[in-house]
XYZ file of C-alpha atoms in Angstrom:
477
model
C 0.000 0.000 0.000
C 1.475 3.426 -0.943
C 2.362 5.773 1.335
C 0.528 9.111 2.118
C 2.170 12.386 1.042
C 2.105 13.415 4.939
C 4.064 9.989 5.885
C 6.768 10.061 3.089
C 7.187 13.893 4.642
C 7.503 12.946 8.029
C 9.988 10.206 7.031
C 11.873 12.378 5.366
C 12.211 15.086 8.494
C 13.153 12.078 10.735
C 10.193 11.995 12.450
C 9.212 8.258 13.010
C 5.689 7.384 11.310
C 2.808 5.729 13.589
C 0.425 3.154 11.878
C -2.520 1.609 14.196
C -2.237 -1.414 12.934
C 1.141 -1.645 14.192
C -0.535 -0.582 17.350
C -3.069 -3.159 17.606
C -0.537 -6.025 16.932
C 1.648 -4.765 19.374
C -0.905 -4.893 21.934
C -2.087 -8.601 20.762
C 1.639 -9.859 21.155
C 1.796 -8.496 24.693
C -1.593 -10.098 25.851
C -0.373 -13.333 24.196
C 2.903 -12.854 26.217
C 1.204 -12.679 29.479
C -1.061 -15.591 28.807
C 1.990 -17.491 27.722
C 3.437 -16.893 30.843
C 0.882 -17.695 33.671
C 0.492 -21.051 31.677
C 4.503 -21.672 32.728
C 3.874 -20.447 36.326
C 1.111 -22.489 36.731
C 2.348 -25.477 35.296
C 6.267 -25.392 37.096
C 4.345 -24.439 40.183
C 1.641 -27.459 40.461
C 3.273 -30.087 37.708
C 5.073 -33.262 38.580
C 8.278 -32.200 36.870
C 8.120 -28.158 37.654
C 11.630 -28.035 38.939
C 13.385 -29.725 35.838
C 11.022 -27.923 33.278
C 12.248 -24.111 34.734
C 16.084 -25.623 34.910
C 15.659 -26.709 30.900
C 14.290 -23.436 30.288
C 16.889 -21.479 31.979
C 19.352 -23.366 29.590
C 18.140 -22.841 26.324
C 17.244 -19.378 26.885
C 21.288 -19.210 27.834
C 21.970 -20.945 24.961
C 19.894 -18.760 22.803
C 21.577 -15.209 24.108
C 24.817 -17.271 23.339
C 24.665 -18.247 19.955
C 22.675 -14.958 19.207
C 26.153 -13.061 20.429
C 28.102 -15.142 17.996
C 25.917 -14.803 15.305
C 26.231 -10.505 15.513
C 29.646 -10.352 15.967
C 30.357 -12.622 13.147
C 27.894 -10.942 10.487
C 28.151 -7.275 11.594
C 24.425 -5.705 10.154
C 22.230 -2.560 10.303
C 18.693 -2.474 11.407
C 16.777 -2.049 8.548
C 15.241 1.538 8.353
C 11.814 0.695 7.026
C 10.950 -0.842 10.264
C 11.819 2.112 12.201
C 10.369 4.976 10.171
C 13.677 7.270 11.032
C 16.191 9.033 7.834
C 18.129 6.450 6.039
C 22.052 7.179 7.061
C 24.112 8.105 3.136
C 25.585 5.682 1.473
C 29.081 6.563 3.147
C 27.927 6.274 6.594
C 25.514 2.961 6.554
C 26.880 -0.483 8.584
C 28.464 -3.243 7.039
C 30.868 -4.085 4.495
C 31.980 -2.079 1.680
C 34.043 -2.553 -1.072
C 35.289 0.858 -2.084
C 37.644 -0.192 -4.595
C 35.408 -1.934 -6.964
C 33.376 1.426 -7.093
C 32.888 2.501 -10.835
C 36.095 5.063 -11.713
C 34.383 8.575 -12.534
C 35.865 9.009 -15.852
C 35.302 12.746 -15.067
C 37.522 12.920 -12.235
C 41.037 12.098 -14.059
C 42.536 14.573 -16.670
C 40.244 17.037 -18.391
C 39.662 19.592 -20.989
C 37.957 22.769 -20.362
C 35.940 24.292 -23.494
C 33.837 27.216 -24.104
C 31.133 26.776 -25.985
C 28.126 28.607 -27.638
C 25.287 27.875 -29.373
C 21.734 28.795 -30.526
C 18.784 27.105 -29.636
C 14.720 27.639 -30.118
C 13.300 29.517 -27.308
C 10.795 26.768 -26.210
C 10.433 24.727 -23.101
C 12.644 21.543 -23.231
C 15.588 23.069 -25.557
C 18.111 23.497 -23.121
C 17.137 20.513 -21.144
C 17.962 18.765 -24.263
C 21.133 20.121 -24.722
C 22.082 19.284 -21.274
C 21.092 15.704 -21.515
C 23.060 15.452 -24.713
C 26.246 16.941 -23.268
C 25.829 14.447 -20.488
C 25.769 11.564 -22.703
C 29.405 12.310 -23.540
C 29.921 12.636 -19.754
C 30.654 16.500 -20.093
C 30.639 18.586 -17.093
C 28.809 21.926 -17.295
C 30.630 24.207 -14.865
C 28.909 27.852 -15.557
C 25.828 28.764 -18.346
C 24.961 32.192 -19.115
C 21.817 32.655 -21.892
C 21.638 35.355 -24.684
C 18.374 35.877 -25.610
C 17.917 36.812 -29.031
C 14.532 37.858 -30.666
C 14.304 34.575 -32.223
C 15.931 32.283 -29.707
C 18.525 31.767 -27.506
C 22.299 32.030 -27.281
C 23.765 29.440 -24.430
C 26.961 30.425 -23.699
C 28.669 27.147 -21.736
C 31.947 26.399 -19.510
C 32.588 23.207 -19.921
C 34.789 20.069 -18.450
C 35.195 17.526 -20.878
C 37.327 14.226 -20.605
C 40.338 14.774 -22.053
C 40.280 12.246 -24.865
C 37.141 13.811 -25.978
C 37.545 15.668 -29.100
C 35.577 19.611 -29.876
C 34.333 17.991 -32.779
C 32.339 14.970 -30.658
C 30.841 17.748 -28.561
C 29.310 20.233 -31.075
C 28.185 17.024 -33.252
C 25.805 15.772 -29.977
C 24.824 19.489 -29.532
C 23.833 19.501 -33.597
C 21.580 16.542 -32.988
C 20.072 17.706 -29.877
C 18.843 21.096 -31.610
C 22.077 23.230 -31.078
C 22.550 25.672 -34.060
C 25.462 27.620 -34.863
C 27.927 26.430 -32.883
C 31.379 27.584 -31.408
C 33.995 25.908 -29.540
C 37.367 26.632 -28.424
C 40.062 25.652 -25.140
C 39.351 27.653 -21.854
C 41.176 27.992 -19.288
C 41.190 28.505 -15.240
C 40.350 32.091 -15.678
C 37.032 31.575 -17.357
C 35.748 29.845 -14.677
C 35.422 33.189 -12.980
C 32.051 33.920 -12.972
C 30.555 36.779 -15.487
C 29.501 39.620 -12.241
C 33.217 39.196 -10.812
C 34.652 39.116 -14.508
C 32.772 42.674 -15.317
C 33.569 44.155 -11.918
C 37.205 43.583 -11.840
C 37.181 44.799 -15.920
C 35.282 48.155 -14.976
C 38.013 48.134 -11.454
C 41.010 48.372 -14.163
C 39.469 50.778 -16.612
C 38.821 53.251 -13.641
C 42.322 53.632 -12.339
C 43.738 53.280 -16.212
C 42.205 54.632 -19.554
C 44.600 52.767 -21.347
C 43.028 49.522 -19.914
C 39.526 49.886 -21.870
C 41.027 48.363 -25.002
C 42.584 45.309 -23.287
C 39.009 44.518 -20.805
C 37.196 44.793 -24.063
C 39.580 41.790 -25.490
C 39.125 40.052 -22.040
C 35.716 40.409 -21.662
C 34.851 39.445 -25.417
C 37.534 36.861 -26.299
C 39.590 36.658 -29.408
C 38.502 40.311 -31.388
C 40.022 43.254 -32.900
C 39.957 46.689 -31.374
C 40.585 49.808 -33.236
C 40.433 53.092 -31.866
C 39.880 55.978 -34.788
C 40.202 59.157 -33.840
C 37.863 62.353 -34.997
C 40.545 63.571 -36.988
C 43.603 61.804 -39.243
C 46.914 62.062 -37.345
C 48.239 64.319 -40.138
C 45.897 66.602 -40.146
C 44.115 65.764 -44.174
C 41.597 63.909 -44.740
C 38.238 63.333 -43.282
C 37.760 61.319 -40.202
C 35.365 57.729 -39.398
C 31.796 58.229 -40.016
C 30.189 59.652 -36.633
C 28.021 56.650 -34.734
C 24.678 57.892 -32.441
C 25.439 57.942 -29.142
C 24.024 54.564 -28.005
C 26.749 52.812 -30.347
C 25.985 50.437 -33.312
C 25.507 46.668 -33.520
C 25.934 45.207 -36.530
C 26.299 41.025 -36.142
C 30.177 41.013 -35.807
C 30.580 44.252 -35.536
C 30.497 47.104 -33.087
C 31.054 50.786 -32.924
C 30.693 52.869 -30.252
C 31.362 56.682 -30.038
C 34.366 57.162 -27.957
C 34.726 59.778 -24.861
C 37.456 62.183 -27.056
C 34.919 62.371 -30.002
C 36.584 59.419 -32.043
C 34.953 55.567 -32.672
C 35.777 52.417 -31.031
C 35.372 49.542 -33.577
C 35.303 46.352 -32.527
C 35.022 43.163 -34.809
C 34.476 39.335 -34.305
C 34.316 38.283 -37.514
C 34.152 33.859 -36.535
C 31.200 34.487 -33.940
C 28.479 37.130 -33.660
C 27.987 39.615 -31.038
C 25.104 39.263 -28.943
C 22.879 42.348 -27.470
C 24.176 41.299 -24.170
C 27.422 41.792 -25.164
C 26.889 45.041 -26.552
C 25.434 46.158 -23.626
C 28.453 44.842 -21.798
C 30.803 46.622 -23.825
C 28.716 50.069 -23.843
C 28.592 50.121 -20.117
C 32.117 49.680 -19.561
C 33.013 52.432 -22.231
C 30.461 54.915 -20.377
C 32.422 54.286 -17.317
C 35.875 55.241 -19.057
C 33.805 58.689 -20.681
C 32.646 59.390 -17.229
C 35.703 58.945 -15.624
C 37.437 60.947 -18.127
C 41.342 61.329 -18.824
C 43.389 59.215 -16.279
C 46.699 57.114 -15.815
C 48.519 55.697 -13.058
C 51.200 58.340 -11.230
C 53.567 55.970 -9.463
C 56.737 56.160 -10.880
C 60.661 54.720 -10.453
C 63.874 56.471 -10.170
C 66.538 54.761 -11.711
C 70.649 54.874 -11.348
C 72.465 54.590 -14.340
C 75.548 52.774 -14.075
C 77.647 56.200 -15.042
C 76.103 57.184 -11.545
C 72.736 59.654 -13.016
C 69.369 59.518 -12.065
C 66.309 59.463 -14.274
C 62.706 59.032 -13.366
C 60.582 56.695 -15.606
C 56.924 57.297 -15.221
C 53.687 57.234 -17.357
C 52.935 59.922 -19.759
C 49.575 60.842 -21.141
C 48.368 64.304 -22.948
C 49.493 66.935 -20.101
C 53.331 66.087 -21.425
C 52.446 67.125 -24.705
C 54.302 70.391 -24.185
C 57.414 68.522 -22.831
C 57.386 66.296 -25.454
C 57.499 68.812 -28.053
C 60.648 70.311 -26.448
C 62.326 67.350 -26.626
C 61.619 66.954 -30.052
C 62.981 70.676 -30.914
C 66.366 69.280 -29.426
C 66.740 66.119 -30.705
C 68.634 65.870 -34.452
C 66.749 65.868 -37.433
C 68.422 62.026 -37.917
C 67.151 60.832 -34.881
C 63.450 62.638 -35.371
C 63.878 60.694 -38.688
C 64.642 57.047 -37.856
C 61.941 57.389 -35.114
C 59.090 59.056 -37.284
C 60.086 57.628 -41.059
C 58.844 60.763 -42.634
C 59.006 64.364 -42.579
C 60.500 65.795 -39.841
C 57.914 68.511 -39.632
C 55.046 66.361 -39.072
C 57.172 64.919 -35.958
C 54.417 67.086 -33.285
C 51.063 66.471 -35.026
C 51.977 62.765 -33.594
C 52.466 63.394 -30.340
C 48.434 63.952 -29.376
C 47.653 60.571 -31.262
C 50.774 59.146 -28.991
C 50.143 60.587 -25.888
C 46.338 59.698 -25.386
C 45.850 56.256 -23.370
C 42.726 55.585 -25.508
C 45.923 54.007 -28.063
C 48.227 52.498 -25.878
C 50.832 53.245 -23.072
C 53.521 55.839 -22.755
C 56.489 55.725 -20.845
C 58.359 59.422 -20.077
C 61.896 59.396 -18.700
C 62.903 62.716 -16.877
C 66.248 63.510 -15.667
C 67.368 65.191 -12.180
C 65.998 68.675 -13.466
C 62.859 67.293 -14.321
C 63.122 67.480 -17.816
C 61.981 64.887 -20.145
C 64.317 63.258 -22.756
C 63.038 59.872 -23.661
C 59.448 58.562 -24.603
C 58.569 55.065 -25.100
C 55.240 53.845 -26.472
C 53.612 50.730 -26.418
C 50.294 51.182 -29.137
C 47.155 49.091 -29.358
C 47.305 48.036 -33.661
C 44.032 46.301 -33.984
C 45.278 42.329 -32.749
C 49.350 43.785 -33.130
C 50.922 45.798 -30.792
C 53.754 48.157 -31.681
C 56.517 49.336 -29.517
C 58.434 52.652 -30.077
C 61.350 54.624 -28.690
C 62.680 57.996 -29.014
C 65.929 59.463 -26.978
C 67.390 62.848 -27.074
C 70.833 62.547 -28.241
C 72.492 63.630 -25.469
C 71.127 60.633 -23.678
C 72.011 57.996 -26.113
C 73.838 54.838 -25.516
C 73.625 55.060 -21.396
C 70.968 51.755 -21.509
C 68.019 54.492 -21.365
C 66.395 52.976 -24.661
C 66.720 49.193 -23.145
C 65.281 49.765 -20.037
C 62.289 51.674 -21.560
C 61.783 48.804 -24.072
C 61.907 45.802 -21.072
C 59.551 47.866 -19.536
C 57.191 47.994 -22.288
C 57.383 44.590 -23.292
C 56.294 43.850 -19.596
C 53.097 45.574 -20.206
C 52.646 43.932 -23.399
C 53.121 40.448 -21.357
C 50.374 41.435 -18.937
C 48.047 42.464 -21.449
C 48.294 38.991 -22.678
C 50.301 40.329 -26.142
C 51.565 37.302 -28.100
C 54.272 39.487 -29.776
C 54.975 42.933 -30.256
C 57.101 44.835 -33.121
C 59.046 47.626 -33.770
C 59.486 49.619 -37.332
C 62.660 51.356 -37.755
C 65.501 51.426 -40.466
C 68.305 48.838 -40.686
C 71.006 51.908 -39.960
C 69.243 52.314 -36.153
C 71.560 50.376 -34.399
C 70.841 51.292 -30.990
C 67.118 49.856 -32.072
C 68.482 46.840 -33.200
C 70.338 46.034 -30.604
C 67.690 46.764 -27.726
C 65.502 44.435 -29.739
C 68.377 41.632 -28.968
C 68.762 42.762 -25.935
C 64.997 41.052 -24.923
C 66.558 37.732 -25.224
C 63.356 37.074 -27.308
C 62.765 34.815 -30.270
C 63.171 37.595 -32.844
C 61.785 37.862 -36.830
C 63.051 40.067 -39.156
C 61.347 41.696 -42.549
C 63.417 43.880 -44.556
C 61.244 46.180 -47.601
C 62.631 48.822 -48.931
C 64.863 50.105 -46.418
C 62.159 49.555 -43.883
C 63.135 46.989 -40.503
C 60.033 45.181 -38.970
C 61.230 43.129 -35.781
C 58.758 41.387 -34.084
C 59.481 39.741 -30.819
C 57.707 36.309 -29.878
C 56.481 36.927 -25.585
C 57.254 33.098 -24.715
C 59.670 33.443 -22.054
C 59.674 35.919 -18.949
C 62.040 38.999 -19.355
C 65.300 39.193 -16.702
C 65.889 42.279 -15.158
C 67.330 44.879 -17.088
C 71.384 45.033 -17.185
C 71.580 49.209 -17.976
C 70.460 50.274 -14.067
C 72.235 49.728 -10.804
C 69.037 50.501 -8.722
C 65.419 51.382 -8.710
C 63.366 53.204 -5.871
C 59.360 53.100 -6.484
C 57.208 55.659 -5.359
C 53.888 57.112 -5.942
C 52.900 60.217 -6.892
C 51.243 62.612 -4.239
């Protein structure tokens, strides 16, 4: 007979679970007891043989509680939890033997492959459950889901742990026949399993204290994607600039543009996977914050001894150094303008605002005692490339200036998550050249027309830098 709700409830709570019939037999058993019982008294108290019946009976009930002793210690056993009504105890914690080593391996549990994956599915009841059923049937883990809803279905975005001899392939194809649509795959790794609030909070953390960092959470928050920031007018001055974009941005499938905070466009593209409104609305919010925030980089800065015994100050540079920057440039040599600009040397200061801004990369300044500044170094945000560039007064050539600002670029590059990074110059700039080498990075060279591309591979972590005998850091007041 089944159960009623209210029993399997009580059961469940550990309450035990009262029947009357139960009752009623109970009772019957104890009245039979008694009756039992006065039959023996009478009978060993007015029989012939009284005295030898009780002795017999004394003996096999000691016999009984004997053999009953050996039988429980020998086969150790739980009371069975039916009869009691109380919580069955987990499977870890119930009496009697277990045989933990013939438990089934979970094939899960050994080495693993993480994936991201998305896909589209109908926006009807059952769709996802499907998905999930299928994923499980190639005993795929699903760590984190986050949905994308679309206005004709849905876009599940999935973290998954897979085992490790199961191929990307094997997973979309059971997604395919369990409805997915479009599907993307590709490695993840222990940082995706943060989940998407902490990801966009520690994104929108870095763009406040660092306008240059918008570009980069952009690329973290959307994956694989290029980034180009245009700006309202060409760097030389000719020319008309990128077609204006309404404030709330555009969205147009694998491609966004948004108006950026200096009156330029932010284009991103994704060209292998759509964007999603979510996303865009992601994206949007974060580059709000950097427009409200406004103009902004870090003021710490080091002061470095140069093995001749001088101390310069390396520091970040943004716009306000424009007018410090174009001093140096009046006395540097028209050679040295040239190998660092590759064109006319009057053109050198319509650069510098382009340069300067964080919305394009990082600058570097190097000051000496008096304040003055006589080196620049720039690391610049080229779509999915990254360029590095130097420029030293002459006077402050060949003291290791140059190399230190380079290792110290590179090092941003690195924790930007920069696969390489390259420099332009001419095959005469030694002192380029050779800080290049100095990286003790795999190195590739292109040679066209007079024109030196080295691009530097970021495999191995840089040493410290060999030019400086000490370095004090401080932050700005």
């Amino acid at each position: 007979m089944t159960r009623k709700v209210s029993d399997v409830t009580r059961t469940k709570n550990g309450r035990p679970v009262h029947h009357w019939r139960r009752d009623v037999v109970e009772l019957a058993a104890l009245f039979t007891a008694v009756a039992v019982a006065d039959a023996v008294a009478n009978l060993v108290g007015h029989g012939p043989d009284g005295p030898e019946l009780l002795l017999v009976s004394a003996m096999v009930l000691v016999a009984t509680a004997g053999f009953h002793t050996w039988w429980s210690r020998r086969h150790g056993h739980a009371p069975p939890t039916g009869d009691t009504g109380a919580r069955p105890l987990p499977s870890e914690q119930q009496a009697g033997p277990s045989d933990r080593g013939s438990a089934t391996p979970d094939p899960v549990a050994g080495e693993s492959t993480l994936w991201r994956m998305r896909t589209t599915v109908k926006d009807e009841p059952g769709s996802l459950a499907a998905l999930c059923t299928a994923l499980a049937g190639q005993r795929v883990d699903i760590l984190s889901l986050q949905t994308h809803p679309l206005a004709d279905g849905t876009v599940d975005e999935f973290l998954l742990r897979a085992p490790g001899d199961l191929a990307g392939s094997d997973i979309t194809r059971a997604v395919a026949l369990a409805g997915g649509s479009d599907t993307w795959i590709e490695r993840a790794d222990a940082h995706d399993l943060v989940d998407a609030p902490t990801r966009m909070l520690g994104l929108a953390a870095r763009t406040a204290l660092d306008a240059a960092e918008l570009p980069l959470a952009l690329r973290q928050l959307l994956g694989r994607c290029t980034i180009r920031s245009l700006p309202a007018k060409p760097v030389a001055g000719s020319g008309s600039g990128p077609e204006a974009v309404p404030a709330e941005g555009v969205l147009e499938d694998t491609v966004m543009r948004l108006r950026a905070p200096e009156g330029g466009v932010i284009t991103v593209e994704r060209p292998y996977l759509p964007f999603t409104p979510t996303e865009f609305a992601r994206v949007r919010a974060l580059v709000e914050l950097d427009a409200r925030l406004g103009p902004r980089v870090p003021r710490s800065h080091d002061v470095l001894t140069l093995p001749e015994g001088s101390d310069i100050t390396v520091r970040r540079a943004d716009v306000d150094d424009l007018e410090a920057a174009k001093a140096m440039h009046e006395r540097c040599s028209p050679r040295t303008l040239g190998m660092r600009y590759h064109g006319p040397i009057g053109d050198a200061d319509r650069y510098l605002n382009h340069l300067l801004s964080p919305r394009f990369g990082r600058t570097l300044a190097v000051q000496n005692a008096s304040g003055r500044v006589v080196g620049l170094g720039h690391l610049l945000w080229d779509g999915d490339e990254t360029e590095v560039a130097l420029l030293i007064e002459d006077a402050w050539q060949r003291r290791g200036i140059g190399s230190e600002l380079l290792r110290r670029l590179v090092g941003m590059a690195v924790e930007a998550g920069c696969e390489s990074v390259y420099a332009v110059t001419q095959s005469s700039n030694t002192g380029m050249v050779a800080a290049m080498r100095g990286l003790g990075l795999p190195l590739d060279y292109q040679i066209e027309e007079g024109t030196l591309v080295i691009t530097a591979r970021l495999e191995t972590p840089l040493g410290a830098s060999e030019g400086t005998v000490g370095v004090t850091r401080a932050e700005a007041p």
